[in-house]
CSV table of C-alpha atoms in Angstrom, one decimal:
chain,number,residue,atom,x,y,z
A,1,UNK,CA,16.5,-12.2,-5.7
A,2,UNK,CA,18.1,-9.9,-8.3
A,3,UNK,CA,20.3,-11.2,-11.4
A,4,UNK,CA,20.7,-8.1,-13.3
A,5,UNK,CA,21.1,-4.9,-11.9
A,6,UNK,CA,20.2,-1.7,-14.6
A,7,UNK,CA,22.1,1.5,-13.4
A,8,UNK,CA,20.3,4.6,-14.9
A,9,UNK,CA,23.0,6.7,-15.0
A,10,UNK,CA,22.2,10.3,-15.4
A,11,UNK,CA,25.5,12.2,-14.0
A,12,UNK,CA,24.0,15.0,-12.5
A,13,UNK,CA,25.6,16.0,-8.8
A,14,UNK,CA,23.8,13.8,-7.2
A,15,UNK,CA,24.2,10.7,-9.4
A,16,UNK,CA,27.2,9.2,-7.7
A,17,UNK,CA,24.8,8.3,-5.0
A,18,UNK,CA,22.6,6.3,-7.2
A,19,UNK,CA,25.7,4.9,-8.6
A,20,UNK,CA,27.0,3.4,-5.6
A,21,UNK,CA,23.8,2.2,-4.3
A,22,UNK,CA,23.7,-0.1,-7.7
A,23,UNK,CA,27.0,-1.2,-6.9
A,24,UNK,CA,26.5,-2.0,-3.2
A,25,UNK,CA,23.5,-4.1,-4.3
A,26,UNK,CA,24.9,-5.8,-7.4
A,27,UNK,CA,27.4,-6.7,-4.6
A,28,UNK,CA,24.8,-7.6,-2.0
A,29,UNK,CA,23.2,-10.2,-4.3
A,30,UNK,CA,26.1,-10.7,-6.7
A,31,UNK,CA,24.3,-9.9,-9.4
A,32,UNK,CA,25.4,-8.4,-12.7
A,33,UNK,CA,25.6,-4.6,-13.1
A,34,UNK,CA,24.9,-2.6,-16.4
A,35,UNK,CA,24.4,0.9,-16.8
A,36,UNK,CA,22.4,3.0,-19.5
A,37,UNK,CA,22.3,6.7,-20.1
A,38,UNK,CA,20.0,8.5,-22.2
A,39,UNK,CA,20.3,12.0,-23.8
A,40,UNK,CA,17.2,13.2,-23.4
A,41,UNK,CA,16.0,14.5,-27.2
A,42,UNK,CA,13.9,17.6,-25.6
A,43,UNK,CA,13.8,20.0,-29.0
A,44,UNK,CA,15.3,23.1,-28.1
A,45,UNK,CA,13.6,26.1,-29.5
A,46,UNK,CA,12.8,29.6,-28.8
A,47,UNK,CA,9.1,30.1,-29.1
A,48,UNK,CA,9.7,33.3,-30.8
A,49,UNK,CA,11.6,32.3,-34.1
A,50,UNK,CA,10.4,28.4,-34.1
A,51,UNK,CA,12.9,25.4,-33.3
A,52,UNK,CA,16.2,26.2,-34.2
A,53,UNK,CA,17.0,22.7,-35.8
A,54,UNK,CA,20.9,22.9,-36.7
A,55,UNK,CA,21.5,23.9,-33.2
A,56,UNK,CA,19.9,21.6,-31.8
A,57,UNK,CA,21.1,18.7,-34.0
A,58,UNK,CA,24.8,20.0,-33.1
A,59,UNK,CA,24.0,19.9,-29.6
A,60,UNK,CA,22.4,16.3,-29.3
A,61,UNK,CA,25.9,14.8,-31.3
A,62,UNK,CA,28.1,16.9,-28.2
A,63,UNK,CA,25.8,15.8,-25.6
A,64,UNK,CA,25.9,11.9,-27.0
A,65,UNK,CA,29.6,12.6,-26.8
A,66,UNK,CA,29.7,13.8,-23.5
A,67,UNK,CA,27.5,11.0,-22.2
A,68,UNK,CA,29.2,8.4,-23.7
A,69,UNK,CA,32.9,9.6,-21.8
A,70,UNK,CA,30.5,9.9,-19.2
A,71,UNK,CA,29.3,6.4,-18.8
A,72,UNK,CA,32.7,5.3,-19.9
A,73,UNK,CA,34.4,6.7,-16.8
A,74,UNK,CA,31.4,5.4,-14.8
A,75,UNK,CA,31.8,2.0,-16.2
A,76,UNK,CA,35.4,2.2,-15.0
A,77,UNK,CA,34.7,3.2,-11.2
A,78,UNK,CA,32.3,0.5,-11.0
A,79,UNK,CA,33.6,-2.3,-13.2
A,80,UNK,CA,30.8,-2.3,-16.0
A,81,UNK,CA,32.5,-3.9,-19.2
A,82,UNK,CA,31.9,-1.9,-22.0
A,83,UNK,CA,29.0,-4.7,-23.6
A,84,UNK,CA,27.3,-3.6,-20.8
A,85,UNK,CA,27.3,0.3,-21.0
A,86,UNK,CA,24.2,1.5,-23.4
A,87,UNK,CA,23.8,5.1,-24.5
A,88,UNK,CA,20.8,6.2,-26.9
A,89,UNK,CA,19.3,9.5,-27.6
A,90,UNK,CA,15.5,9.6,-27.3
A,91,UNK,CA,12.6,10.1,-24.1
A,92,UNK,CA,14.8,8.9,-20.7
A,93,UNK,CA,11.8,6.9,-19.6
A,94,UNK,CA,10.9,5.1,-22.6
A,95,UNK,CA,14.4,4.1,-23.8
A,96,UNK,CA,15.2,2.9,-19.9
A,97,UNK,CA,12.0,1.1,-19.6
A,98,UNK,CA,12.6,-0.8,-23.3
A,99,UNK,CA,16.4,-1.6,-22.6
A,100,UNK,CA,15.6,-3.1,-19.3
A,101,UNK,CA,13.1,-5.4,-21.0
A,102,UNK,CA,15.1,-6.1,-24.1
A,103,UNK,CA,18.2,-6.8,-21.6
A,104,UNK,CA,15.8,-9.0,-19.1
A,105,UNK,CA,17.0,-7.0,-16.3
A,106,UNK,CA,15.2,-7.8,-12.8
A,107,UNK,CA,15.5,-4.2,-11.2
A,108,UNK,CA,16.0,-0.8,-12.5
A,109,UNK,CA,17.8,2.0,-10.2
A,110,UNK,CA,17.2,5.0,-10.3
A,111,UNK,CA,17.5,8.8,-9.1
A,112,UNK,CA,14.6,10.0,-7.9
A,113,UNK,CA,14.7,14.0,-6.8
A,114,UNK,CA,12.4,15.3,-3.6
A,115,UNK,CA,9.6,16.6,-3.1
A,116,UNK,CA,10.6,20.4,-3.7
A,117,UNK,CA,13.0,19.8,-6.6
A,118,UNK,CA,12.8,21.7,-9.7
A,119,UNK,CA,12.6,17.9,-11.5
A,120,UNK,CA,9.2,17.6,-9.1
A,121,UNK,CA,7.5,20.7,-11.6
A,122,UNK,CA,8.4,18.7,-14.7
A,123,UNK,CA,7.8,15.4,-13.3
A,124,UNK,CA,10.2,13.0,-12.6
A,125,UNK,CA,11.5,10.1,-14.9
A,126,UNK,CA,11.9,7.7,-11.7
A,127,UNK,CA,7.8,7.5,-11.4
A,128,UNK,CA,7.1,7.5,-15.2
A,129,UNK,CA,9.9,4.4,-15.1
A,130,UNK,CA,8.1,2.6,-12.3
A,131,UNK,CA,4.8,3.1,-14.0
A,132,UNK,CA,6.2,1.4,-17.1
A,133,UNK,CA,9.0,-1.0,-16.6
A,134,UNK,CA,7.7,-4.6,-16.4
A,135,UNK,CA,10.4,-5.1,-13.4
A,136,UNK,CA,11.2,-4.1,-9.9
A,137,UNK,CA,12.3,-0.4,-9.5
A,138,UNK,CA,14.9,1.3,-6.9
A,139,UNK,CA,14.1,5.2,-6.5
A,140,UNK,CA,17.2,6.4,-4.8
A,141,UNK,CA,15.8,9.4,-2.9
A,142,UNK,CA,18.1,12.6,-3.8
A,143,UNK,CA,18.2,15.3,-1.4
A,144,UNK,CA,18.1,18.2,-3.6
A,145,UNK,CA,16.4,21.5,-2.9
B,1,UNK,CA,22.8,0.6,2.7
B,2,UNK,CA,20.0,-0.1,4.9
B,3,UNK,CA,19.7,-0.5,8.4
B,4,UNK,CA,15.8,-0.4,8.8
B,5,UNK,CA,13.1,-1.5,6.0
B,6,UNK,CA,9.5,-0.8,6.0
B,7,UNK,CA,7.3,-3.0,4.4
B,8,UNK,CA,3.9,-1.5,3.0
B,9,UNK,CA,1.6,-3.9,3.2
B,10,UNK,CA,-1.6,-4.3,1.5
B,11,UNK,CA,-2.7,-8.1,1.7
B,12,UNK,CA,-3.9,-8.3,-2.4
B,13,UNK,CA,-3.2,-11.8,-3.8
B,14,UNK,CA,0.6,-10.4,-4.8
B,15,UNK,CA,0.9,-9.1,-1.7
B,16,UNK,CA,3.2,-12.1,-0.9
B,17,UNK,CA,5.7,-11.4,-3.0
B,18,UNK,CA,6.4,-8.0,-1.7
B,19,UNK,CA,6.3,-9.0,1.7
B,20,UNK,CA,8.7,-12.0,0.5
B,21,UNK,CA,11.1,-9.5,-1.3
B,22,UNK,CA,11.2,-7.5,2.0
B,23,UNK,CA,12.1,-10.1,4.0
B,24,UNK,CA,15.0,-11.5,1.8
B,25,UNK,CA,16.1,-7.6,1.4
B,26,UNK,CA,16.4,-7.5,5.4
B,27,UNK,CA,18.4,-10.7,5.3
B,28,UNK,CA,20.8,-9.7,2.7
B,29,UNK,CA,21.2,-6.1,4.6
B,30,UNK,CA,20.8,-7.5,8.3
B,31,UNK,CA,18.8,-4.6,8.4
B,32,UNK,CA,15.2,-4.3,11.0
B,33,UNK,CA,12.1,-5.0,9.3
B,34,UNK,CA,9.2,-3.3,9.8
B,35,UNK,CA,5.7,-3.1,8.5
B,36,UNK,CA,2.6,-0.8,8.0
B,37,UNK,CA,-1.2,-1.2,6.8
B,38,UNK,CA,-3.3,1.6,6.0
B,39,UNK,CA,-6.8,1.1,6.2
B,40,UNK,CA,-8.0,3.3,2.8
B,41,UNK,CA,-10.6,6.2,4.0
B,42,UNK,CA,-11.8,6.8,0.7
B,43,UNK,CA,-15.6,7.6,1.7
B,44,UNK,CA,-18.2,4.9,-0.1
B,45,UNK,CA,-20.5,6.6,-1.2
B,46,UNK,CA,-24.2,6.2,-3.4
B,47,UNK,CA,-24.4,9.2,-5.6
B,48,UNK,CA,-27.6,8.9,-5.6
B,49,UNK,CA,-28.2,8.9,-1.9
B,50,UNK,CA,-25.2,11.0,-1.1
B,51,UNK,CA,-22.5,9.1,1.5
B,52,UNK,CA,-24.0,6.2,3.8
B,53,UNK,CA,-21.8,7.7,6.6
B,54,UNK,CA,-23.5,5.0,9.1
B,55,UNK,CA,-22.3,2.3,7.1
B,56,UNK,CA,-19.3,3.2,6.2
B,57,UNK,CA,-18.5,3.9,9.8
B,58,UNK,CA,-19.3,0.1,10.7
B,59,UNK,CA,-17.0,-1.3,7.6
B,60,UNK,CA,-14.0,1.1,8.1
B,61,UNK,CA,-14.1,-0.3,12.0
B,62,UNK,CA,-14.3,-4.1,10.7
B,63,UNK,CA,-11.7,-3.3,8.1
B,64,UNK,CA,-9.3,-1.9,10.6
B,65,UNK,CA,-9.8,-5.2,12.4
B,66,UNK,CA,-9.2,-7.8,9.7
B,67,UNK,CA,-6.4,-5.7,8.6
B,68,UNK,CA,-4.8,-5.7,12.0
B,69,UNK,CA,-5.2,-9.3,12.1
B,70,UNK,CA,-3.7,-10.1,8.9
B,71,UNK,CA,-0.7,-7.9,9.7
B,72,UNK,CA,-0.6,-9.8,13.1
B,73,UNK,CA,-0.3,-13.1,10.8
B,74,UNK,CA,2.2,-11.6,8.4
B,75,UNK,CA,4.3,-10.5,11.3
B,76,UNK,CA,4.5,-13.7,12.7
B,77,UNK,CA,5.6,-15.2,9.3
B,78,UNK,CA,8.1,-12.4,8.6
B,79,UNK,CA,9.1,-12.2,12.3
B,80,UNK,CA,8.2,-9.1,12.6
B,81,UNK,CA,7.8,-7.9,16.5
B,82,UNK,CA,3.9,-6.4,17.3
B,83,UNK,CA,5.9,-3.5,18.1
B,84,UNK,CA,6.9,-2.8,14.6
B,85,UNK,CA,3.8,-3.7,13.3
B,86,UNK,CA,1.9,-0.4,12.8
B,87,UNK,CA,-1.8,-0.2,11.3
B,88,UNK,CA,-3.7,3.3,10.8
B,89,UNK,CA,-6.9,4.5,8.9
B,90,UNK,CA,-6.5,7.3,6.1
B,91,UNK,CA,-5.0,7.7,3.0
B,92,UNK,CA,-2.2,5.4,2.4
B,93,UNK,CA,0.5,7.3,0.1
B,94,UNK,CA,0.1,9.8,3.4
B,95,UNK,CA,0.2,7.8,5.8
B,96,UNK,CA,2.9,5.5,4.7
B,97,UNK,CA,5.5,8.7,3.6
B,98,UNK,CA,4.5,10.2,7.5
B,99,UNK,CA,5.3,6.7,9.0
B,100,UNK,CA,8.5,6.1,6.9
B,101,UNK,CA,9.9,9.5,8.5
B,102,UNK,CA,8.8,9.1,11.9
B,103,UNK,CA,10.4,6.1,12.4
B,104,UNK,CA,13.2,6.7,10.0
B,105,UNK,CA,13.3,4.0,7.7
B,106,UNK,CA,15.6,3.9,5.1
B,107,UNK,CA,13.5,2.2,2.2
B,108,UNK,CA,10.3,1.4,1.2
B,109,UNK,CA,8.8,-1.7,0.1
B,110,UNK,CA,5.6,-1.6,-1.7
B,111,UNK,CA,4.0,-3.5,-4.4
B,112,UNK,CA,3.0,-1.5,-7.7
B,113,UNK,CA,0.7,-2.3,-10.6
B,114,UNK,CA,1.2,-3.0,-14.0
B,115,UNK,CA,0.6,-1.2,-17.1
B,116,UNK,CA,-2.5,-2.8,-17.4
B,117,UNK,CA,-3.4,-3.0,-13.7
B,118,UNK,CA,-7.4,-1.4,-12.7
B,119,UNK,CA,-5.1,0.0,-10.3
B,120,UNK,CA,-3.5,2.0,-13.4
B,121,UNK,CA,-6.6,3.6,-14.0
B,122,UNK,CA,-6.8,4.7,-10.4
B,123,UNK,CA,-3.1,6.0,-9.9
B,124,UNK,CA,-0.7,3.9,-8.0
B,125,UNK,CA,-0.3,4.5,-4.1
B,126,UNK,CA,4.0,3.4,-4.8
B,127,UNK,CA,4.3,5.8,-7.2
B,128,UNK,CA,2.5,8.4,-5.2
B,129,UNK,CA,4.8,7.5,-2.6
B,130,UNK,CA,8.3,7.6,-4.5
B,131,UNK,CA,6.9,11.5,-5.1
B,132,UNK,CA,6.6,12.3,-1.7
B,133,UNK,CA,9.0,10.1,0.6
B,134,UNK,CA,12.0,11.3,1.8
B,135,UNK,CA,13.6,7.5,1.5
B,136,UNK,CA,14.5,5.3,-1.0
B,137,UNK,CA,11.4,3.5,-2.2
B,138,UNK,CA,11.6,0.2,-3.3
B,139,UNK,CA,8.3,-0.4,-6.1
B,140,UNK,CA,8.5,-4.4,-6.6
B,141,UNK,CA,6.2,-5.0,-9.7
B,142,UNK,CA,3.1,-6.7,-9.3
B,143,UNK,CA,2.0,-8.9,-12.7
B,144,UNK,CA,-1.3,-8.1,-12.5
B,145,UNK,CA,-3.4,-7.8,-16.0
C-alpha cells in the first residue's frame, strides 16, 4: 500500500507524535521512511521601520542550523540515513508538497493542530499540503489548545 | 495506532480506492472498520424560481435510499457489519467530524481531489474535515482532472 513514507518534521512539542506515527507505519507496511524539514522563510519585519533585512538574513542561517541538528537527531531516533533527511528554507507547504513529488513518495505525514489552535487563525500547512501534494496525506491530529 | 477506522464514503467513480485503502489499513492495524455516508443537503435551487422545496424533498428521500443501498453493498464487500454502517442527511464535513467523535474512531479515511478537481473549485469536504476532526484524518488522493 505505501512504499515511501515522507515525515514532515516540524519539532515543535507536539512533533514527536507525528514522528512516531511515521515510524509505526513505515513499520506497519515496511516501507521506507524519509523526513524533511522546512524553515519557514516568513520575512520578519516591524511595520514601523520596514523589514529589517540583516536580521532577518542572520536568523534564517541559525534557524537552518538549528533545523538541520534537528532532523539530524530525529534521523537518529528513527533510523533515517542521512540521504534521506532534506532541509530547505522557503514556504513549508510548497517545499513539502515538491520534495514528495520529486522523491515519488506515496504518503506525506503530517501535524495537523485542532480546531482552537493558534496555527487554526493562520491556517494550517497540513490542509494547504493535502490540497496540493499529488499523494496520500496523514494529518496527525495534535491536541494543542 | 489504530484500533477503530472510519471510512467516509462517497460512492464517486474513485470511491473504490478509498474504500480499498481502508480496508487494507484495517488489515495491517487489525483495527474495526467502520463506515459513513452523508446524504449532501445543499438545497437545489432555480434562482429564478427561488428553491423547488417539493422537489427537492422527493430527491433528498430517494437519495438517502440509493445511498443506503450502496453502503449496504459496500459493507458487504468490505465486511463491514449493518451496525457500523451509518448513513445521515446534512452537511458532510459536519456530519462526518460529529460521527468520528461519537463513536470514537481514531482515523479518517476520505477521498480528496486534485489540484485540478471541479471539486477544487467547490472546497474539499477532507480538507474541511482535517480542520475540524478531533482524529487523525487520512486524505487518500483522488486523480481526478
Amino acid at each position: 500500500m505505501y512504499h515511501h513514507i515522507l515525515l514532515a518534521a516540524d519539532f515543535s512539542d507536539h512533533g514527536r507524535e507525528v514522528s512516531e506515527k511515521a515510524k509505526m507505519l513505515a513499520e506497519q507496511f515496511q516501507a521506507k521512511l524519509s523526513a524533511v524539514h522546512i524553515v519557514d522563510n516568513l520575512p520578519i519585519s516591524d511595520a514601523s521601520y520596514g523589514p529589517i533585512i540583516p536580521f532577518e538574513a542572520e536568523l534564517s542561517e541559525e534557524l537552518f542550523n538549528l533545523g538541520k541538528e534537528q532532523l539530524s537527531q530525529l534521523g537518529k531516533a528513527l533510523d533515517i540515513p542521512e540521504d534521506r533527511q532534506w532541509i530547505d528554507v522557503g514556504s513549508p507547504k510548497l517545499e513539502i508538497v515538491s520534495i514528495a513529488e520529486e522523491k515519488k513518495v506515496d504518503i506525506i505525514v503530517i501535524g495537523s493542530h485542532g480546531r482552537h489552535g493558534f496555527a487554526r487563525l493562520l491556517g494550517s500547512t497540513a490542509y494547504d499540503v493535502m490540497r496540493h501534494a499529488q499523494c496520500d496525506v496523514l494529518a496527525v491530529r495534535l491536541n494543542d489548545t
